[in-house]
PDB file of C-alpha atoms in Angstrom:
ATOM      1  CA  UNK A1317    -183.907  84.598 -29.105  1.00  0.00           C
ATOM      2  CA  UNK A1318    -186.144  86.702 -26.913  1.00  0.00           C
ATOM      3  CA  UNK A1319    -189.883  86.678 -27.541  1.00  0.00           C
ATOM      4  CA  UNK A1320    -192.301  89.344 -26.409  1.00  0.00           C
ATOM      5  CA  UNK A1321    -191.742  92.289 -24.125  1.00  0.00           C
ATOM      6  CA  UNK A1322    -188.737  91.301 -22.002  1.00  0.00           C
ATOM      7  CA  UNK A1323    -189.100  94.259 -19.594  1.00  0.00           C
ATOM      8  CA  UNK A1324    -192.735  93.352 -18.924  1.00  0.00           C
ATOM      9  CA  UNK A1325    -191.734  89.719 -18.373  1.00  0.00           C
ATOM     10  CA  UNK A1326    -189.018  90.724 -15.849  1.00  0.00           C
ATOM     11  CA  UNK A1327    -191.485  92.941 -13.966  1.00  0.00           C
ATOM     12  CA  UNK A1328    -194.111  90.177 -13.928  1.00  0.00           C
ATOM     13  CA  UNK A1329    -191.582  87.648 -12.586  1.00  0.00           C
ATOM     14  CA  UNK A1330    -190.442  90.077  -9.887  1.00  0.00           C
ATOM     15  CA  UNK A1331    -194.059  90.664  -8.815  1.00  0.00           C
ATOM     16  CA  UNK A1332    -194.878  86.975  -8.398  1.00  0.00           C
ATOM     17  CA  UNK A1333    -193.329  86.622  -4.937  1.00  0.00           C
ATOM     18  CA  UNK A1334    -193.155  82.832  -5.283  1.00  0.00           C
ATOM     19  CA  UNK A1335    -193.170  80.479  -2.283  1.00  0.00           C
ATOM     20  CA  UNK A1336    -189.764  79.583  -0.843  1.00  0.00           C
ATOM     21  CA  UNK A1337    -189.563  76.215  -2.633  1.00  0.00           C
ATOM     22  CA  UNK A1338    -190.029  77.785  -6.076  1.00  0.00           C
ATOM     23  CA  UNK A1339    -187.172  79.542  -7.867  1.00  0.00           C
ATOM     24  CA  UNK A1340    -187.906  81.384 -11.106  1.00  0.00           C
ATOM     25  CA  UNK A1341    -185.138  82.468 -13.452  1.00  0.00           C
ATOM     26  CA  UNK A1342    -185.393  84.438 -16.669  1.00  0.00           C
ATOM     27  CA  UNK A1343    -182.307  83.217 -18.507  1.00  0.00           C
ATOM     28  CA  UNK A1344    -182.803  84.775 -21.928  1.00  0.00           C
ATOM     29  CA  UNK A1345    -181.292  83.309 -25.096  1.00  0.00           C
ATOM     30  CA  UNK A1346    -178.928  80.385 -24.541  1.00  0.00           C
ATOM     31  CA  UNK A1347    -176.862  78.044 -26.634  1.00  0.00           C
ATOM     32  CA  UNK A1348    -177.866  74.383 -26.936  1.00  0.00           C
ATOM     33  CA  UNK A1349    -174.907  73.445 -24.717  1.00  0.00           C
ATOM     34  CA  UNK A1350    -176.295  75.706 -21.987  1.00  0.00           C
ATOM     35  CA  UNK A1351    -179.780  74.253 -22.463  1.00  0.00           C
ATOM     36  CA  UNK A1352    -178.454  70.688 -22.023  1.00  0.00           C
ATOM     37  CA  UNK A1353    -176.416  71.709 -18.971  1.00  0.00           C
ATOM     38  CA  UNK A1354    -179.492  73.383 -17.472  1.00  0.00           C
ATOM     39  CA  UNK A1355    -181.662  70.324 -18.090  1.00  0.00           C
ATOM     40  CA  UNK A1356    -179.146  68.148 -16.248  1.00  0.00           C
ATOM     41  CA  UNK A1357    -178.791  70.649 -13.391  1.00  0.00           C
ATOM     42  CA  UNK A1358    -182.455  70.967 -12.441  1.00  0.00           C
ATOM     43  CA  UNK A1359    -184.607  68.589 -10.424  1.00  0.00           C
ATOM     44  CA  UNK A1360    -187.671  69.134 -12.630  1.00  0.00           C
ATOM     45  CA  UNK A1361    -188.739  71.244 -15.566  1.00  0.00           C
ATOM     46  CA  UNK A1362    -191.730  73.633 -15.655  1.00  0.00           C
ATOM     47  CA  UNK A1363    -193.454  74.582 -18.905  1.00  0.00           C
ATOM     48  CA  UNK A1364    -196.241  77.178 -18.642  1.00  0.00           C
ATOM     49  CA  UNK A1365    -197.935  75.981 -21.821  1.00  0.00           C
ATOM     50  CA  UNK A1366    -197.792  79.132 -23.905  1.00  0.00           C
ATOM     51  CA  UNK A1367    -196.843  78.752 -27.541  1.00  0.00           C
ATOM     52  CA  UNK A1368    -195.752  75.341 -28.786  1.00  0.00           C
ATOM     53  CA  UNK A1369    -197.914  72.326 -28.018  1.00  0.00           C
ATOM     54  CA  UNK A1370    -194.867  70.054 -27.560  1.00  0.00           C
ATOM     55  CA  UNK A1371    -191.824  72.214 -26.771  1.00  0.00           C
ATOM     56  CA  UNK A1372    -188.423  70.653 -27.405  1.00  0.00           C
ATOM     57  CA  UNK A1373    -187.322  71.907 -23.990  1.00  0.00           C
ATOM     58  CA  UNK A1374    -189.812  69.574 -22.280  1.00  0.00           C
ATOM     59  CA  UNK A1375    -188.815  66.635 -24.470  1.00  0.00           C
ATOM     60  CA  UNK A1376    -185.116  67.314 -23.739  1.00  0.00           C
ATOM     61  CA  UNK A1377    -185.792  67.494 -19.992  1.00  0.00           C
ATOM     62  CA  UNK A1378    -187.716  64.197 -20.094  1.00  0.00           C
ATOM     63  CA  UNK A1379    -184.869  62.592 -22.051  1.00  0.00           C
ATOM     64  CA  UNK A1380    -182.509  63.731 -19.279  1.00  0.00           C
ATOM     65  CA  UNK A1381    -184.730  61.938 -16.763  1.00  0.00           C
ATOM     66  CA  UNK A1382    -186.136  65.155 -15.347  1.00  0.00           C
ATOM     67  CA  UNK A1383    -189.840  65.105 -14.467  1.00  0.00           C
ATOM     68  CA  UNK A1384    -191.899  67.882 -16.017  1.00  0.00           C
ATOM     69  CA  UNK A1385    -194.508  70.131 -14.526  1.00  0.00           C
ATOM     70  CA  UNK A1386    -196.621  71.424 -17.392  1.00  0.00           C
ATOM     71  CA  UNK A1387    -199.684  73.609 -17.590  1.00  0.00           C
ATOM     72  CA  UNK A1388    -202.873  71.578 -17.715  1.00  0.00           C
ATOM     73  CA  UNK A1389    -203.581  73.284 -21.055  1.00  0.00           C
ATOM     74  CA  UNK A1390    -200.276  72.152 -22.581  1.00  0.00           C
ATOM     75  CA  UNK A1391    -200.294  69.775 -25.525  1.00  0.00           C
ATOM     76  CA  UNK A1392    -198.157  67.423 -23.414  1.00  0.00           C
ATOM     77  CA  UNK A1393    -200.387  67.477 -20.313  1.00  0.00           C
ATOM     78  CA  UNK A1394    -202.022  64.082 -20.918  1.00  0.00           C
ATOM     79  CA  UNK A1395    -198.695  62.427 -21.758  1.00  0.00           C
ATOM     80  CA  UNK A1396    -196.956  63.777 -18.666  1.00  0.00           C
ATOM     81  CA  UNK A1397    -199.839  62.884 -16.348  1.00  0.00           C
ATOM     82  CA  UNK A1398    -200.594  59.545 -17.990  1.00  0.00           C
ATOM     83  CA  UNK A1399    -196.925  58.586 -18.071  1.00  0.00           C
ATOM     84  CA  UNK A1400    -196.520  59.597 -14.427  1.00  0.00           C
ATOM     85  CA  UNK A1401    -193.510  61.618 -15.515  1.00  0.00           C
ATOM     86  CA  UNK A1402    -194.499  64.726 -13.559  1.00  0.00           C
ATOM     87  CA  UNK A1403    -197.778  66.589 -13.350  1.00  0.00           C
ATOM     88  CA  UNK A1404    -200.129  68.749 -15.394  1.00  0.00           C
ATOM     89  CA  UNK A1405    -201.240  71.686 -13.257  1.00  0.00           C
ATOM     90  CA  UNK A1406    -202.940  75.097 -13.446  1.00  0.00           C
ATOM     91  CA  UNK A1407    -200.693  78.141 -13.929  1.00  0.00           C
ATOM     92  CA  UNK A1408    -200.531  79.689 -10.480  1.00  0.00           C
ATOM     93  CA  UNK A1409    -197.621  79.907  -8.048  1.00  0.00           C
ATOM     94  CA  UNK A1410    -199.341  78.158  -5.126  1.00  0.00           C
ATOM     95  CA  UNK A1411    -200.377  75.175  -7.252  1.00  0.00           C
ATOM     96  CA  UNK A1412    -196.902  74.980  -8.779  1.00  0.00           C
ATOM     97  CA  UNK A1413    -195.324  75.050  -5.300  1.00  0.00           C
ATOM     98  CA  UNK A1414    -197.649  72.282  -4.090  1.00  0.00           C
ATOM     99  CA  UNK A1415    -196.848  70.230  -7.204  1.00  0.00           C
ATOM    100  CA  UNK A1416    -193.129  70.618  -6.491  1.00  0.00           C
ATOM    101  CA  UNK A1417    -193.652  69.303  -2.957  1.00  0.00           C
ATOM    102  CA  UNK A1418    -195.667  66.367  -4.350  1.00  0.00           C
ATOM    103  CA  UNK A1419    -192.994  65.700  -6.949  1.00  0.00           C
ATOM    104  CA  UNK A1420    -190.339  65.541  -4.227  1.00  0.00           C
ATOM    105  CA  UNK A1421    -192.209  62.643  -2.645  1.00  0.00           C
ATOM    106  CA  UNK A1422    -192.409  60.797  -5.987  1.00  0.00           C
ATOM    107  CA  UNK A1423    -189.147  61.995  -7.512  1.00  0.00           C
ATOM    108  CA  UNK A1424    -187.366  58.692  -8.153  1.00  0.00           C
ATOM    109  CA  UNK A1425    -190.401  57.152  -9.820  1.00  0.00           C
ATOM    110  CA  UNK A1426    -191.238  60.277 -11.861  1.00  0.00           C
ATOM    111  CA  UNK A1427    -187.610  60.635 -12.935  1.00  0.00           C
ATOM    112  CA  UNK A1428    -187.462  57.057 -14.234  1.00  0.00           C
ATOM    113  CA  UNK A1429    -190.866  57.487 -15.882  1.00  0.00           C
ATOM    114  CA  UNK A1430    -189.691  60.714 -17.569  1.00  0.00           C
ATOM    115  CA  UNK A1431    -186.824  58.942 -19.311  1.00  0.00           C
ATOM    116  CA  UNK A1432    -189.034  55.977 -20.231  1.00  0.00           C
ATOM    117  CA  UNK A1433    -191.697  58.304 -21.666  1.00  0.00           C
ATOM    118  CA  UNK A1434    -189.116  60.176 -23.740  1.00  0.00           C
ATOM    119  CA  UNK A1435    -187.741  56.918 -25.136  1.00  0.00           C
ATOM    120  CA  UNK A1436    -191.177  55.446 -25.837  1.00  0.00           C
ATOM    121  CA  UNK A1437    -192.840  58.496 -27.408  1.00  0.00           C
ATOM    122  CA  UNK A1438    -190.132  60.841 -28.710  1.00  0.00           C
ATOM    123  CA  UNK A1439    -187.369  58.515 -29.880  1.00  0.00           C
ATOM    124  CA  UNK A1440    -186.406  59.195 -33.520  1.00  0.00           C
ATOM    125  CA  UNK A1441    -186.753  55.501 -34.389  1.00  0.00           C
ATOM    126  CA  UNK A1442    -190.307  55.524 -33.030  1.00  0.00           C
ATOM    127  CA  UNK A1443    -191.137  58.636 -35.091  1.00  0.00           C
ATOM    128  CA  UNK A1444    -189.701  57.064 -38.249  1.00  0.00           C
ATOM    129  CA  UNK A1445    -191.506  53.752 -37.693  1.00  0.00           C
ATOM    130  CA  UNK A1446    -194.787  55.571 -37.110  1.00  0.00           C
ATOM    131  CA  UNK A1447    -194.428  57.591 -40.311  1.00  0.00           C
ATOM    132  CA  UNK A1448    -193.352  54.528 -42.311  1.00  0.00           C
ATOM    133  CA  UNK A1449    -196.451  52.698 -41.093  1.00  0.00           C
ATOM    134  CA  UNK A1450    -198.663  55.661 -41.937  1.00  0.00           C
ATOM    135  CA  UNK A1451    -197.195  55.991 -45.438  1.00  0.00           C
ATOM    136  CA  UNK A1452    -197.516  52.238 -46.047  1.00  0.00           C
ATOM    137  CA  UNK A1453    -201.176  52.392 -45.015  1.00  0.00           C
ATOM    138  CA  UNK A1454    -201.798  55.353 -47.301  1.00  0.00           C
ATOM    139  CA  UNK A1455    -200.012  53.636 -50.198  1.00  0.00           C
ATOM    140  CA  UNK A1456    -202.279  50.579 -49.851  1.00  0.00           C
ATOM    141  CA  UNK A1457    -205.477  52.609 -49.573  1.00  0.00           C
ATOM    142  CA  UNK A1458    -207.654  53.002 -52.653  1.00  0.00           C
ATOM    143  CA  UNK A1459    -207.063  56.353 -54.322  1.00  0.00           C
ATOM    144  CA  UNK A1460    -209.875  58.768 -53.681  1.00  0.00           C
ATOM    145  CA  UNK A1461    -208.807  61.666 -55.804  1.00  0.00           C
ATOM    146  CA  UNK A1462    -211.418  64.273 -56.601  1.00  0.00           C
ATOM    147  CA  UNK A1463    -210.447  66.923 -59.077  1.00  0.00           C
ATOM    148  CA  UNK A1464    -211.155  70.492 -57.980  1.00  0.00           C
ATOM    149  CA  UNK A1465    -214.109  72.146 -59.644  1.00  0.00           C
ATOM    150  CA  UNK A1466    -213.192  73.174 -63.178  1.00  0.00           C
ATOM    151  CA  UNK A1467    -210.206  70.796 -63.403  1.00  0.00           C
ATOM    152  CA  UNK A1468    -210.495  67.545 -65.338  1.00  0.00           C
ATOM    153  CA  UNK A1469    -209.478  64.407 -63.444  1.00  0.00           C
ATOM    154  CA  UNK A1470    -206.707  62.363 -65.066  1.00  0.00           C
TER     155      UNK A1470
END
């Protein structure tokens, strides 16, 4: 589904005049099949860091072994940088273009690291194990229930 003013977004993209090694596409709403095909077709994935702190699109790209370029303000910036699965960068065309050139030099390593990061951090088994551990810890903790003011504790 489209978010925001689509005409304004198209005009803003047209006005960017990106460097020759940067291609920007506004693809609009797509099916999940198209999203998966796109993730496999690109060399890297760029996320500008607006909205969600951990967009599924970035996680899907990492799982496909595609390095990610994310805004340095993104919720995933530290993971991407720390996992050497791409780069966290400011949101401007020149910096993005330079990051793409840098990524080309490190592509094989970043690509392998992207898949490894996705498996290590975002795997469903890892999520479940983390929550099970959290719930087990909470279940063992002494109960510290305080009744709200005016409500008798049981």
